[in-house]
Amino acid sequence: MGEAPPNALDKISSNKPALNKTALNKKTITRPALASDDPLSGLLQKTGLWRASSLGADYKQHCSTGFTRLDQELPGTGWPADGVTEFLHDRAGIGELRLLAPALARMTHEQNRWVLFVSPPYIPYPPALAQAGIDLARVIVSQPKAPK
């Protein structure tokens, strides 16, 4: 087997969408360009939707995690203050809620904001939430009947 002619790779990749390059902490990442009429393009431009590919983006607002070392590692030095935060991990019930508890306590008391748990793997234990300083009157747990 020989080496592919230089134009062979161009022909293979010619069916791929155009790529935009975005600088990220002195590294370059690429992602497909979105057409302006794409229904996702408007959603992706809003600040309420954070994407992992946007790690270098500045948040307009952030909320400290309550853990100095974690704040230093997160873009914007904390959780995004607007939008949805989702935790994905291999196992549930390993104390992941402890990462959010300080921020949730501040949000429910100081900012009078609501906390919504959608289909949590386990029902949050109210006495533990209260002990963590979370205002239970500002917590909603939603368990949809069937996934869509």
Coordinates of N, CA and C in Angstrom, one line a residue:
M1 N 0.8 -1.2 0.0 CA 0.0 0.0 0.0 C 0.9 1.2 0.0
G2 N 0.5 2.2 -0.8 CA 1.2 3.4 -0.9 C 0.5 4.5 -0.2
E3 N 1.1 5.6 -0.2 CA 0.5 6.8 0.5 C -0.5 7.4 -0.5
A4 N -1.6 7.9 0.1 CA -2.7 8.4 -0.7 C -2.3 9.7 -1.3
P5 N -2.7 9.9 -2.6 CA -2.4 11.2 -3.2 C -2.9 12.4 -2.4
P6 N -2.3 13.5 -2.5 CA -2.7 14.7 -1.7 C -4.2 15.1 -1.9
N7 N -4.7 14.9 -3.0 CA -6.1 15.3 -3.3 C -7.1 14.3 -2.8
A8 N -6.7 13.1 -2.5 CA -7.6 12.1 -2.0 C -8.3 12.5 -0.7
L9 N -7.6 13.0 0.2 CA -8.2 13.5 1.5 C -9.1 14.6 1.3
D10 N -8.8 15.5 0.3 CA -9.7 16.6 0.0 C -11.0 16.1 -0.5
K11 N -11.0 15.1 -1.3 CA -12.3 14.5 -1.8 C -13.1 13.9 -0.8
I12 N -12.4 13.2 0.2 CA -13.2 12.5 1.3 C -13.8 13.5 2.2
S13 N -13.1 14.6 2.5 CA -13.6 15.6 3.5 C -14.5 16.6 2.8
S14 N -14.7 16.6 1.5 CA -15.5 17.7 0.8 C -16.9 17.6 1.2
N15 N -17.4 16.5 1.7 CA -18.8 16.4 2.1 C -19.1 16.9 3.5
K16 N -18.1 17.2 4.2 CA -18.2 17.7 5.6 C -18.6 19.1 5.6
P17 N -19.4 19.6 6.6 CA -19.7 21.0 6.7 C -18.5 21.9 6.9
A18 N -18.6 23.1 6.5 CA -17.5 24.1 6.8 C -17.2 24.2 8.3
L19 N -16.0 24.4 8.7 CA -15.6 24.5 10.1 C -15.2 25.9 10.4
N20 N -15.7 26.3 11.6 CA -15.2 27.6 12.2 C -14.2 27.2 13.3
K21 N -13.1 28.0 13.3 CA -12.1 27.8 14.4 C -12.3 28.8 15.5
T22 N -12.2 28.3 16.7 CA -12.4 29.2 17.8 C -11.2 29.0 18.8
A23 N -10.6 30.1 19.2 CA -9.4 30.0 20.1 C -9.9 29.7 21.5
L24 N -9.2 28.8 22.2 CA -9.6 28.4 23.5 C -8.4 28.2 24.3
N25 N -8.1 29.2 25.2 CA -7.0 29.1 26.1 C -5.7 28.7 25.3
K26 N -5.4 29.4 24.3 CA -4.2 29.2 23.5 C -4.2 27.9 22.7
K27 N -5.4 27.2 22.7 CA -5.5 26.0 21.9 C -6.6 26.3 20.8
T28 N -6.6 25.6 19.8 CA -7.6 25.8 18.7 C -8.6 24.6 18.7
I29 N -9.9 24.8 18.7 CA -10.8 23.8 18.5 C -11.6 24.1 17.3
T30 N -12.2 23.1 16.7 CA -13.1 23.3 15.5 C -14.4 22.7 15.8
R31 N -15.4 23.4 15.2 CA -16.8 22.8 15.3 C -17.5 23.2 14.0
P32 N -18.5 22.4 13.6 CA -19.2 22.7 12.4 C -19.9 24.1 12.4
A33 N -19.8 24.8 11.3 CA -20.5 26.1 11.2 C -22.0 25.9 11.2
L34 N -22.8 26.8 11.8 CA -24.2 26.7 11.8 C -24.8 27.6 10.8
A35 N -25.7 27.2 10.0 CA -26.4 28.1 9.0 C -27.2 29.0 9.8
S36 N -27.4 30.2 9.3 CA -28.2 31.2 10.1 C -29.6 30.8 10.2
D37 N -30.1 30.0 9.2 CA -31.5 29.6 9.3 C -31.7 28.3 10.1
D38 N -30.6 27.8 10.6 CA -30.7 26.6 11.5 C -31.4 26.9 12.8
P39 N -32.5 26.2 13.2 CA -33.2 26.5 14.4 C -32.3 26.5 15.7
L40 N -31.2 25.7 15.6 CA -30.3 25.7 16.8 C -29.5 26.9 16.9
S41 N -29.2 27.6 15.8 CA -28.2 28.7 15.9 C -28.7 29.8 16.8
G42 N -30.0 30.1 16.9 CA -30.4 31.2 17.8 C -30.3 30.7 19.2
L43 N -30.6 29.4 19.5 CA -30.5 28.9 20.8 C -29.0 28.9 21.3
L44 N -28.1 28.5 20.4 CA -26.7 28.4 20.8 C -26.1 29.8 21.0
Q45 N -26.7 30.8 20.5 CA -26.2 32.2 20.7 C -26.6 32.8 22.1
K46 N -27.6 32.2 22.7 CA -28.1 32.7 24.0 C -27.1 32.3 25.1
T47 N -27.1 33.2 26.1 CA -26.2 33.0 27.2 C -26.6 31.8 28.2
G48 N -27.9 31.5 28.1 CA -28.5 30.5 29.0 C -28.0 29.1 28.6
L49 N -27.4 28.9 27.5 CA -27.0 27.6 27.1 C -25.4 27.5 27.0
W50 N -24.9 26.7 27.9 CA -23.4 26.6 27.9 C -23.0 25.3 27.3
R51 N -22.0 25.3 26.5 CA -21.5 24.2 25.8 C -20.0 23.9 26.2
A52 N -19.7 22.7 26.4 CA -18.3 22.3 26.8 C -17.3 22.9 25.8
S53 N -17.7 23.1 24.5 CA -16.7 23.6 23.6 C -16.5 25.1 23.8
S54 N -17.3 25.7 24.7 CA -17.2 27.1 25.0 C -16.4 27.4 26.3
L55 N -15.6 26.5 26.7 CA -14.9 26.6 28.0 C -14.2 27.9 28.2
G56 N -13.7 28.5 27.1 CA -13.0 29.8 27.3 C -13.9 31.0 27.3
A57 N -15.1 30.8 27.1 CA -16.1 31.9 27.0 C -16.3 32.6 28.3
D58 N -16.4 33.9 28.3 CA -16.7 34.6 29.6 C -18.1 34.6 29.9
Y59 N -18.5 34.2 31.1 CA -19.9 34.3 31.5 C -20.2 35.7 31.8
K60 N -21.5 36.1 31.5 CA -21.9 37.4 31.9 C -22.0 37.5 33.4
Q61 N -22.5 36.4 34.0 CA -22.6 36.3 35.5 C -22.2 34.9 35.9
H62 N -21.7 34.7 37.1 CA -21.4 33.4 37.6 C -21.8 33.4 39.0
C63 N -21.8 32.2 39.5 CA -22.2 31.9 41.0 C -21.0 31.1 41.5
S64 N -20.4 31.5 42.6 CA -19.3 30.8 43.2 C -19.8 29.4 43.6
T65 N -19.0 28.4 43.5 CA -19.4 27.1 43.9 C -19.3 26.9 45.4
G66 N -18.6 27.8 46.1 CA -18.4 27.7 47.5 C -17.1 27.0 47.8
F67 N -16.4 26.5 46.8 CA -15.2 25.8 46.9 C -14.1 26.5 46.1
T68 N -13.2 27.2 46.7 CA -12.2 28.0 46.1 C -11.4 27.3 44.9
R69 N -11.0 26.1 45.2 CA -10.2 25.4 44.2 C -11.0 25.0 43.0
L70 N -12.3 24.7 43.2 CA -13.2 24.3 42.1 C -13.5 25.6 41.3
D71 N -13.7 26.7 42.0 CA -14.0 28.0 41.3 C -12.8 28.3 40.4
Q72 N -11.6 28.1 40.8 CA -10.4 28.4 40.0 C -10.3 27.6 38.7
E73 N -10.9 26.4 38.8 CA -10.8 25.5 37.6 C -12.0 25.7 36.6
L74 N -13.1 26.3 37.1 CA -14.2 26.5 36.2 C -14.1 27.8 35.4
P75 N -14.5 27.8 34.2 CA -14.5 29.0 33.4 C -15.5 30.0 34.0
G76 N -15.1 31.2 34.1 CA -15.9 32.2 34.8 C -15.8 32.2 36.3
T77 N -15.0 31.4 36.8 CA -14.7 31.2 38.3 C -16.0 30.8 39.0
G78 N -16.8 29.9 38.5 CA -18.0 29.4 39.2 C -19.0 28.8 38.2
W79 N -20.1 28.4 38.7 CA -21.2 27.9 37.9 C -21.8 29.1 37.1
P80 N -22.3 28.8 35.9 CA -23.0 29.9 35.1 C -24.2 30.3 35.9
A81 N -24.5 31.6 36.1 CA -25.6 32.0 36.9 C -26.9 31.9 36.2
D82 N -26.9 31.8 34.9 CA -28.2 31.6 34.1 C -28.1 30.3 33.4
G83 N -29.2 29.7 33.1 CA -29.3 28.5 32.4 C -29.4 27.3 33.2
V84 N -29.1 26.1 32.6 CA -29.2 24.8 33.3 C -27.9 24.2 33.5
T85 N -27.7 23.6 34.6 CA -26.4 22.9 34.9 C -26.8 21.4 35.1
E86 N -26.2 20.5 34.4 CA -26.5 19.1 34.4 C -25.2 18.4 34.8
F87 N -25.3 17.5 35.7 CA -24.1 16.6 36.1 C -24.3 15.3 35.5
L88 N -23.3 14.8 34.8 CA -23.2 13.5 34.2 C -22.1 12.7 34.9
H89 N -22.4 11.6 35.4 CA -21.4 10.8 36.1 C -21.8 9.3 36.0
D90 N -20.8 8.5 36.3 CA -21.0 7.0 36.2 C -22.0 6.4 37.2
R91 N -22.0 6.9 38.4 CA -22.9 6.4 39.4 C -23.6 7.6 40.2
A92 N -24.8 7.3 40.5 CA -25.6 8.3 41.3 C -25.5 8.0 42.8
G93 N -25.7 9.1 43.6 CA -25.7 8.9 45.0 C -24.3 8.8 45.6
I94 N -23.3 9.5 45.0 CA -22.0 9.5 45.5 C -21.6 10.8 46.2
G95 N -22.6 11.6 46.4 CA -22.4 12.9 47.1 C -22.3 14.1 46.1
E96 N -22.7 13.9 44.9 CA -22.6 14.9 43.9 C -23.4 16.2 44.2
L97 N -24.4 16.0 45.0 CA -25.2 17.2 45.4 C -24.4 18.1 46.3
R98 N -23.4 17.6 47.0 CA -22.6 18.4 47.9 C -21.8 19.5 47.1
L99 N -21.6 19.2 45.8 CA -20.9 20.2 45.0 C -21.8 21.4 44.7
L100 N -23.1 21.2 44.7 CA -24.0 22.3 44.4 C -24.6 23.0 45.7
A101 N -24.5 22.3 46.8 CA -25.2 22.8 48.0 C -24.8 24.2 48.4
P102 N -23.6 24.6 48.5 CA -23.3 26.0 48.9 C -23.9 27.0 47.9
A103 N -23.8 26.8 46.6 CA -24.4 27.7 45.6 C -25.9 27.7 45.7
L104 N -26.5 26.5 45.9 CA -28.0 26.5 46.0 C -28.5 27.2 47.3
A105 N -27.7 27.1 48.4 CA -28.1 27.7 49.6 C -28.1 29.3 49.4
R106 N -27.1 29.8 48.8 CA -27.0 31.2 48.5 C -28.1 31.6 47.5
M107 N -28.4 30.8 46.5 CA -29.4 31.2 45.5 C -30.8 31.2 46.2
T108 N -31.1 30.3 47.0 CA -32.4 30.2 47.6 C -32.7 31.3 48.7
H109 N -31.6 31.6 49.4 CA -31.8 32.6 50.5 C -31.5 34.0 50.0
E110 N -30.3 34.3 49.5 CA -29.9 35.6 49.2 C -30.5 36.2 47.9
Q111 N -30.7 35.3 46.9 CA -31.2 35.7 45.6 C -32.7 35.4 45.4
N112 N -33.3 34.7 46.4 CA -34.7 34.3 46.4 C -35.0 33.5 45.1
R113 N -34.1 32.7 44.6 CA -34.3 31.9 43.3 C -34.8 30.5 43.6
W114 N -35.4 29.9 42.6 CA -36.0 28.6 42.7 C -34.9 27.6 42.3
V115 N -35.0 26.4 42.8 CA -34.2 25.2 42.4 C -35.1 24.2 41.9
L116 N -34.8 23.7 40.7 CA -35.7 22.6 40.1 C -34.8 21.4 39.9
F117 N -35.2 20.3 40.5 CA -34.6 19.0 40.2 C -35.5 18.2 39.2
V118 N -35.0 17.9 38.0 CA -35.8 17.2 37.0 C -35.3 15.8 37.0
S119 N -36.2 14.8 37.3 CA -35.9 13.4 37.2 C -34.6 13.1 38.0
P120 N -34.4 13.5 39.2 CA -33.1 13.1 39.9 C -33.1 11.6 40.1
P121 N -31.9 11.0 40.1 CA -31.9 9.5 40.3 C -32.4 9.1 41.7
Y122 N -32.4 10.0 42.7 CA -32.9 9.7 44.0 C -33.6 11.0 44.4
I123 N -34.7 10.9 45.2 CA -35.4 12.1 45.7 C -34.5 12.7 46.7
P124 N -34.2 14.0 46.5 CA -33.3 14.7 47.5 C -34.0 14.7 48.9
Y125 N -33.2 14.4 49.9 CA -33.6 14.2 51.3 C -33.8 15.6 51.9
P126 N -35.0 16.0 52.2 CA -35.2 17.4 52.7 C -34.4 17.8 53.9
P127 N -34.3 16.9 55.0 CA -33.5 17.3 56.1 C -32.0 17.6 55.7
A128 N -31.5 16.9 54.8 CA -30.1 17.1 54.3 C -30.0 18.4 53.6
L129 N -31.0 18.7 52.7 CA -31.0 20.0 52.0 C -31.1 21.1 53.0
A130 N -32.0 21.0 54.0 CA -32.1 22.1 55.0 C -30.8 22.3 55.8
Q131 N -30.2 21.2 56.1 CA -28.9 21.3 56.9 C -27.8 21.9 56.1
A132 N -27.9 21.8 54.7 CA -26.9 22.4 53.8 C -27.3 23.9 53.6
G133 N -28.4 24.3 54.2 CA -28.7 25.8 54.1 C -29.6 26.1 53.0
I134 N -30.2 25.1 52.3 CA -31.1 25.3 51.2 C -32.5 25.6 51.7
D135 N -33.1 26.6 51.2 CA -34.5 27.0 51.6 C -35.5 26.0 50.9
L136 N -36.1 25.1 51.7 CA -36.9 24.0 51.1 C -38.2 24.6 50.4
A137 N -38.6 25.8 50.8 CA -39.8 26.4 50.2 C -39.5 26.9 48.8
R138 N -38.2 26.9 48.4 CA -37.8 27.3 47.0 C -37.3 26.1 46.2
V139 N -37.6 24.9 46.6 CA -37.2 23.7 45.9 C -38.4 23.0 45.3
I140 N -38.2 22.6 44.0 CA -39.2 21.8 43.3 C -38.5 20.5 42.7
V141 N -39.2 19.4 42.9 CA -38.7 18.1 42.4 C -39.8 17.7 41.4
S142 N -39.3 17.5 40.1 CA -40.2 17.1 39.0 C -39.9 15.7 38.6
Q143 N -40.8 14.8 38.6 CA -40.6 13.4 38.1 C -41.6 13.2 37.0
P144 N -41.3 13.4 35.7 CA -42.2 13.2 34.6 C -42.6 11.7 34.6
K145 N -43.8 11.4 34.1 CA -44.3 10.1 34.1 C -43.6 9.2 33.1
A146 N -43.3 9.7 32.0 CA -42.6 8.9 31.0 C -41.6 9.8 30.2
P147 N -40.4 9.2 30.0 CA -39.4 10.0 29.2 C -39.8 10.2 27.8
K148 N -39.5 11.3 27.2 CA -39.8 11.6 25.8 C -38.6 11.7 25.0

